[in-house]
Coordinates of N, CA and C in Angstrom, one line a residue:
M1 N -86.2 71.6 243.0 CA -87.2 71.5 243.4 C -87.8 70.5 242.4
P2 N -88.5 69.4 242.2 CA -88.9 68.7 241.3 C -90.2 69.0 240.6
Q3 N -90.5 69.2 239.6 CA -91.8 69.6 238.8 C -92.2 69.0 238.1
L4 N -93.6 68.6 237.3 CA -94.0 67.6 236.8 C -93.8 68.5 235.0
P5 N -93.7 67.5 233.9 CA -93.7 68.3 232.9 C -94.7 68.8 232.9
E6 N -95.0 70.2 232.2 CA -96.0 71.3 232.1 C -97.4 70.4 232.1
V7 N -97.0 70.2 230.5 CA -98.8 69.4 230.1 C -99.4 68.3 231.3
I8 N -98.5 67.6 232.1 CA -99.2 66.7 232.9 C -99.4 67.3 234.3
W9 N -98.5 68.7 234.6 CA -98.9 69.5 235.4 C -100.3 70.4 235.4
K10 N -101.0 70.5 234.0 CA -101.7 71.3 233.6 C -102.8 70.5 234.0
R11 N -103.0 68.9 233.1 CA -103.7 67.9 233.4 C -104.1 67.6 234.8
R12 N -103.3 68.1 235.7 CA -103.4 67.3 237.3 C -104.1 68.5 237.7
L13 N -104.0 69.8 237.3 CA -104.5 71.3 238.0 C -106.1 70.7 237.5
E14 N -106.6 70.5 236.3 CA -107.8 70.1 235.9 C -108.5 68.8 236.6
S15 N -107.6 68.1 237.0 CA -108.5 67.4 237.6 C -108.5 67.3 239.1
E16 N -107.5 68.4 239.6 CA -107.9 69.1 241.2 C -109.4 69.4 241.1
F17 N -109.3 70.5 240.1 CA -110.7 71.4 240.2 C -111.7 70.8 239.4
D18 N -111.9 69.6 239.0 CA -113.2 68.8 238.7 C -113.3 67.6 240.0
E19 N -112.3 67.4 240.8 CA -112.7 67.0 242.0 C -113.5 67.8 243.1
M20 N -112.9 69.3 243.4 CA -113.7 70.1 244.0 C -114.8 70.8 243.5
K21 N -115.0 70.6 242.6 CA -116.5 70.8 242.0 C -117.6 69.4 242.2
K22 N -117.0 68.1 242.8 CA -118.0 67.4 242.9 C -117.6 67.3 244.5
S23 N -117.1 68.4 244.9 CA -116.6 68.1 246.8 C -117.9 68.4 247.7
G24 N -118.7 69.6 247.3 CA -119.8 70.5 248.3 C -119.1 70.6 248.7
V25 N -117.9 71.4 248.6 CA -117.1 72.6 249.2 C -117.4 73.7 248.4
A26 N -118.1 75.2 248.8 CA -117.6 76.5 248.6 C -116.8 76.9 248.0
F27 N -116.3 77.3 246.5 CA -114.6 77.7 246.1 C -115.0 78.6 245.2
N28 N -113.9 79.4 244.8 CA -113.8 79.8 243.9 C -112.5 79.5 243.5
V29 N -112.2 79.9 242.4 CA -110.7 79.8 242.0 C -109.9 80.6 240.6
N30 N -108.9 80.8 240.8 CA -108.3 81.6 239.7 C -108.6 80.4 238.0
E31 N -108.3 81.9 237.1 CA -108.4 80.9 235.9 C -107.4 79.8 235.5
E32 N -106.4 79.8 236.2 CA -105.1 79.1 235.9 C -105.1 78.0 236.7
K33 N -106.3 78.3 237.8 CA -106.7 76.7 239.0 C -105.8 76.4 239.8
T34 N -105.0 77.4 240.5 CA -103.8 77.8 240.9 C -104.2 78.4 242.5
D35 N -105.0 78.6 242.4 CA -105.5 79.7 243.6 C -106.3 79.4 243.6
Y36 N -106.9 78.7 245.0 CA -108.9 78.4 245.8 C -108.7 79.6 246.6
R37 N -109.6 79.6 246.6 CA -110.8 80.3 247.7 C -111.3 79.2 248.5
L38 N -111.2 79.2 249.8 CA -112.4 78.2 249.7 C -113.5 78.8 251.4
R39 N -114.6 78.5 251.3 CA -115.4 78.9 252.2 C -115.8 77.7 253.0
F40 N -116.0 77.6 254.6 CA -116.5 76.9 255.6 C -117.2 77.6 256.2
V41 N -118.4 76.8 256.3 CA -119.4 76.9 257.8 C -118.9 75.7 258.8
G42 N -118.8 76.3 260.1 CA -118.2 75.6 261.7 C -117.8 76.7 262.5
E43 N -118.5 76.0 263.9 CA -117.8 76.5 264.9 C -116.2 76.5 265.0
G44 N -115.8 78.3 264.9 CA -114.2 79.0 265.5 C -114.2 79.9 266.4
V45 N -113.2 79.9 266.5 CA -113.2 81.2 267.6 C -112.1 82.1 267.3
E46 N -112.1 83.6 267.1 CA -111.2 84.7 267.4 C -110.8 85.9 268.2
N47 N -110.1 85.8 268.3 CA -109.5 87.0 269.2 C -110.2 88.4 268.9
S48 N -110.8 89.1 269.8 CA -111.4 90.6 269.3 C -110.7 91.2 270.4
G49 N -109.5 91.9 270.5 CA -109.2 92.5 271.5 C -109.4 91.6 272.9
N50 N -110.0 91.6 273.7 CA -109.4 90.5 274.8 C -110.8 90.1 275.0
E51 N -111.4 89.9 274.2 CA -112.5 89.3 274.1 C -112.3 87.7 273.2
I52 N -112.9 86.6 273.5 CA -112.8 85.6 272.5 C -114.1 85.4 272.1
K53 N -114.9 85.2 271.1 CA -115.7 85.1 270.3 C -115.9 84.1 269.8
K54 N -117.0 84.0 269.6 CA -117.4 82.6 268.5 C -117.5 83.3 267.2
R55 N -116.9 82.2 265.9 CA -116.9 82.6 264.3 C -117.6 80.9 263.4
F56 N -118.2 81.7 263.0 CA -119.0 80.3 262.0 C -118.6 80.5 260.5
T57 N -118.4 82.1 260.4 CA -117.8 81.3 258.7 C -116.7 81.7 258.3
H58 N -115.6 80.9 257.4 CA -114.2 80.6 257.7 C -113.6 80.8 256.1
E59 N -113.1 81.4 256.0 CA -112.1 81.4 254.3 C -110.7 81.0 254.4
V60 N -110.4 80.1 253.2 CA -109.4 79.5 253.6 C -108.3 80.0 251.8
R61 N -107.3 80.0 251.8 CA -106.6 80.5 250.5 C -105.7 78.9 250.2
I62 N -105.6 78.6 249.5 CA -105.1 77.1 249.1 C -104.6 77.3 247.3
L63 N -102.4 78.0 247.8 CA -102.0 78.0 246.6 C -101.2 76.9 246.0
L64 N -101.1 76.5 244.8 CA -100.5 76.0 244.6 C -98.9 76.0 243.3
R65 N -98.6 76.2 243.9 CA -96.8 76.3 243.1 C -96.4 75.4 241.6
R66 N -95.6 76.0 241.4 CA -95.5 74.9 240.3 C -94.9 73.9 240.5
E67 N -94.0 73.5 241.9 CA -93.8 72.6 242.6 C -95.0 71.4 242.6
F68 N -96.1 71.8 242.4 CA -97.2 71.0 243.2 C -97.5 69.6 242.3
P69 N -97.3 68.2 242.6 CA -97.8 67.7 243.6 C -96.6 67.8 244.5
Y70 N -95.7 67.9 244.5 CA -94.6 67.5 244.9 C -94.4 68.4 246.6
A71 N -93.4 68.2 247.5 CA -93.9 68.5 248.8 C -92.9 70.2 248.7
G72 N -93.5 70.6 249.1 CA -93.4 72.1 249.2 C -94.1 72.9 248.2
G73 N -94.8 72.3 247.4 CA -95.4 72.5 245.8 C -97.3 73.4 246.7
V74 N -97.4 73.3 247.7 CA -98.7 73.8 248.5 C -98.5 74.6 249.6
E75 N -99.4 76.1 249.8 CA -99.5 76.9 250.8 C -100.4 77.1 251.0
V76 N -101.0 77.2 252.4 CA -102.2 77.1 252.4 C -102.4 78.3 253.8
Y77 N -104.1 79.5 253.5 CA -103.6 80.5 254.6 C -104.8 80.3 255.0
W78 N -105.1 80.7 256.0 CA -106.3 81.0 257.0 C -106.9 82.4 256.6
T79 N -107.5 83.2 256.1 CA -107.4 84.3 255.7 C -108.5 85.2 256.8
T80 N -109.5 84.4 257.1 CA -110.5 85.0 258.2 C -110.0 85.5 259.3
P81 N -109.8 86.0 260.3 CA -109.5 86.1 262.0 C -110.0 84.9 262.5
I82 N -108.7 84.2 263.1 CA -109.7 82.7 264.0 C -108.2 82.6 264.9
F83 N -108.9 82.1 266.1 CA -107.8 81.9 267.1 C -107.8 80.8 267.5
H84 N -106.6 80.3 266.7 CA -106.7 78.2 266.9 C -105.2 78.3 267.3
P85 N -105.3 77.5 267.8 CA -103.5 76.6 268.1 C -102.9 76.1 267.0
N86 N -103.5 75.6 266.1 CA -102.4 75.3 264.7 C -102.5 76.1 263.4
I87 N -103.1 77.2 263.6 CA -102.9 78.5 262.9 C -102.3 79.7 263.4
S88 N -101.4 80.3 262.7 CA -100.7 81.3 263.4 C -101.1 82.2 263.1
K89 N -101.3 83.6 264.2 CA -101.3 85.0 263.9 C -101.6 85.4 262.6
E90 N -100.5 84.9 261.3 CA -100.4 85.5 260.6 C -101.1 84.5 259.4
G91 N -101.9 83.4 259.8 CA -102.7 83.0 258.7 C -102.0 81.6 258.9
L92 N -101.1 81.1 258.5 CA -100.5 79.6 258.4 C -100.9 78.7 258.9
V93 N -101.0 77.7 258.5 CA -101.4 76.5 258.8 C -100.7 75.2 258.8
C94 N -101.1 74.7 259.9 CA -100.1 73.6 260.2 C -100.9 72.5 260.5
I95 N -101.3 71.6 259.6 CA -102.0 70.1 259.7 C -100.9 69.4 259.1
Q96 N -101.4 68.0 259.8 CA -100.4 67.0 259.8 C -99.9 66.6 258.7
L97 N -101.6 66.4 257.2 CA -101.3 66.5 255.8 C -100.2 67.3 255.3
L98 N -99.8 68.4 255.7 CA -98.9 69.1 254.7 C -97.5 68.7 255.5
K99 N -97.7 68.1 256.9 CA -96.5 67.5 257.0 C -95.7 66.5 256.6
L100 N -96.7 65.3 256.7 CA -96.2 63.9 255.8 C -96.5 64.3 254.6
W101 N -96.8 65.2 253.2 CA -96.9 65.3 252.6 C -96.6 64.5 251.4
S102 N -97.6 64.1 250.4 CA -97.7 63.0 249.5 C -97.5 63.5 247.9
P103 N -96.9 63.1 246.9 CA -97.9 63.7 245.7 C -99.4 63.3 245.5
S104 N -99.9 62.2 246.4 CA -101.4 61.6 245.8 C -102.2 62.7 246.6
V105 N -101.7 63.3 247.6 CA -102.9 64.7 248.4 C -103.5 65.3 247.1
S106 N -104.7 65.4 247.7 CA -105.4 66.5 246.6 C -105.9 67.5 247.2
V107 N -106.3 68.6 246.8 CA -106.9 70.1 247.4 C -107.8 69.1 247.9
K108 N -108.8 68.3 247.6 CA -110.1 68.4 248.4 C -109.5 67.3 249.9
N109 N -108.5 66.6 249.5 CA -107.9 66.3 250.9 C -107.6 67.3 252.1
I110 N -106.7 68.4 251.0 CA -106.3 69.7 252.1 C -107.7 69.9 252.4
A111 N -108.7 70.3 251.9 CA -109.8 71.0 252.3 C -110.7 70.1 253.0
D112 N -110.6 68.4 253.0 CA -111.4 67.8 254.2 C -110.4 67.6 255.2
G113 N -109.3 68.0 255.2 CA -108.5 68.2 256.2 C -108.3 69.3 257.5
L114 N -108.6 70.0 256.4 CA -108.7 72.0 257.3 C -110.4 71.6 258.0
K115 N -111.3 71.1 257.4 CA -112.6 71.3 258.2 C -112.2 70.2 259.4
Q116 N -111.6 68.9 259.5 CA -111.4 68.7 260.6 C -110.3 69.5 261.5
L117 N -109.6 70.3 261.0 CA -108.7 71.0 262.1 C -109.8 71.8 262.9
L118 N -110.6 72.5 262.0 CA -111.4 73.2 262.6 C -112.0 72.6 264.1
E119 N -112.6 71.7 263.6 CA -113.7 71.0 264.6 C -112.8 70.2 265.7
N120 N -111.1 69.9 265.2 CA -110.5 69.5 266.5 C -109.2 70.1 266.8
P121 N -109.4 71.1 267.1 CA -107.8 72.0 267.6 C -106.4 71.1 268.1
N122 N -105.7 71.0 268.0 CA -104.7 70.5 268.4 C -103.6 71.1 269.3
P123 N -103.5 71.1 270.5 CA -102.6 72.5 271.2 C -101.7 71.8 271.7
K124 N -101.3 70.2 271.3 CA -100.2 69.7 271.5 C -99.0 70.3 270.4
D125 N -99.3 70.5 269.4 CA -98.6 70.7 268.3 C -98.9 72.0 267.8
P126 N -98.9 73.3 268.4 CA -99.1 74.6 268.0 C -98.2 75.3 267.4
L127 N -98.9 76.1 266.5 CA -98.3 77.3 266.0 C -98.2 78.7 266.3
N128 N -99.5 78.8 267.4 CA -100.0 80.1 267.8 C -100.0 79.7 269.7
K129 N -99.0 79.5 270.3 CA -98.4 78.8 271.4 C -99.5 79.5 272.4
E130 N -100.0 81.0 272.4 CA -100.9 81.4 272.8 C -102.6 80.8 272.9
A131 N -102.9 80.8 271.8 CA -104.1 80.2 271.4 C -104.0 78.4 271.7
A132 N -103.0 77.9 272.0 CA -102.6 76.3 272.4 C -103.4 76.2 274.3
E133 N -102.1 77.7 274.6 CA -102.9 77.7 275.8 C -104.2 77.8 276.5
Y134 N -104.8 78.6 275.7 CA -105.9 78.7 275.9 C -107.1 77.5 275.6
F135 N -106.9 76.7 275.0 CA -107.4 75.3 274.2 C -107.0 74.6 275.4
I136 N -106.3 74.4 275.9 CA -105.6 73.6 276.9 C -106.3 73.4 278.0
S137 N -106.3 75.2 278.7 CA -107.2 75.6 279.9 C -108.5 75.4 279.9
L138 N -109.2 75.4 278.2 CA -111.0 74.8 278.0 C -110.9 73.2 278.5
E139 N -109.9 72.6 277.8 CA -109.8 71.3 278.5 C -110.1 70.7 279.9
K140 N -109.3 71.8 280.6 CA -109.4 71.4 281.8 C -110.3 71.9 282.9
G141 N -111.2 72.8 282.0 CA -112.4 73.3 282.4 C -111.9 74.4 283.2
T142 N -110.8 75.5 282.7 CA -110.5 76.8 283.8 C -110.2 77.3 282.7
P143 N -110.9 78.1 281.7 CA -110.4 79.0 280.5 C -110.0 79.8 281.0
K144 N -108.4 80.0 280.3 CA -107.5 81.4 280.6 C -108.2 82.5 279.5
S145 N -107.7 83.4 280.7 CA -108.5 84.7 279.9 C -107.1 85.3 279.2
I146 N -107.7 86.1 278.4 CA -106.5 86.6 277.7 C -106.2 88.5 277.3
E147 N -104.6 88.2 277.1 CA -104.5 89.8 277.7 C -103.8 89.9 276.3
R148 N -104.2 91.0 275.9 CA -103.9 92.0 274.5 C -102.3 92.5 275.2
K149 N -101.1 92.1 274.7 CA -100.3 92.5 274.6 C -99.7 93.8 273.8
P150 N -98.9 94.9 274.2 CA -98.7 96.3 273.2 C -98.2 95.2 272.4
R151 N -98.6 96.3 271.5 CA -97.5 95.5 270.0 C -96.3 97.0 269.7
I152 N -95.5 96.6 269.5 CA -94.1 97.1 269.2 C -94.1 97.6 267.9
V153 N -94.2 98.9 267.7 CA -93.9 99.0 266.2 C -92.2 99.6 265.4

């Protein structure tokens, strides 16, 4: 995978950090400025047993790998429980911005995309099929009940 020269990469990381400080998004970042922990407030849902309940605080982790800003250089994980068609049960996030990656995409762009994803789930392009079925049933006005499947260990 391509990589920026070290000096330019570090300058880019500083630029990303400066942009995030101005963004108004609540976050923490490690000293190297490669591991962002973002906090959002917005309505989402989580699957708690057989019950779907609302959740209003969310945390997301954005990892900038050495390949950043090139494709494959960013990993995004939802770290708080969420039941969402575009977020896997393990917290992997699927947003169009990551699929159509460009080196000009910033951490702030990703943060904005995550807020949009929370507000506008896309059950037609799911990572979590069970959540997609639930959201489609909501759109139809007939919320599907959630069954807890036994876990095989």
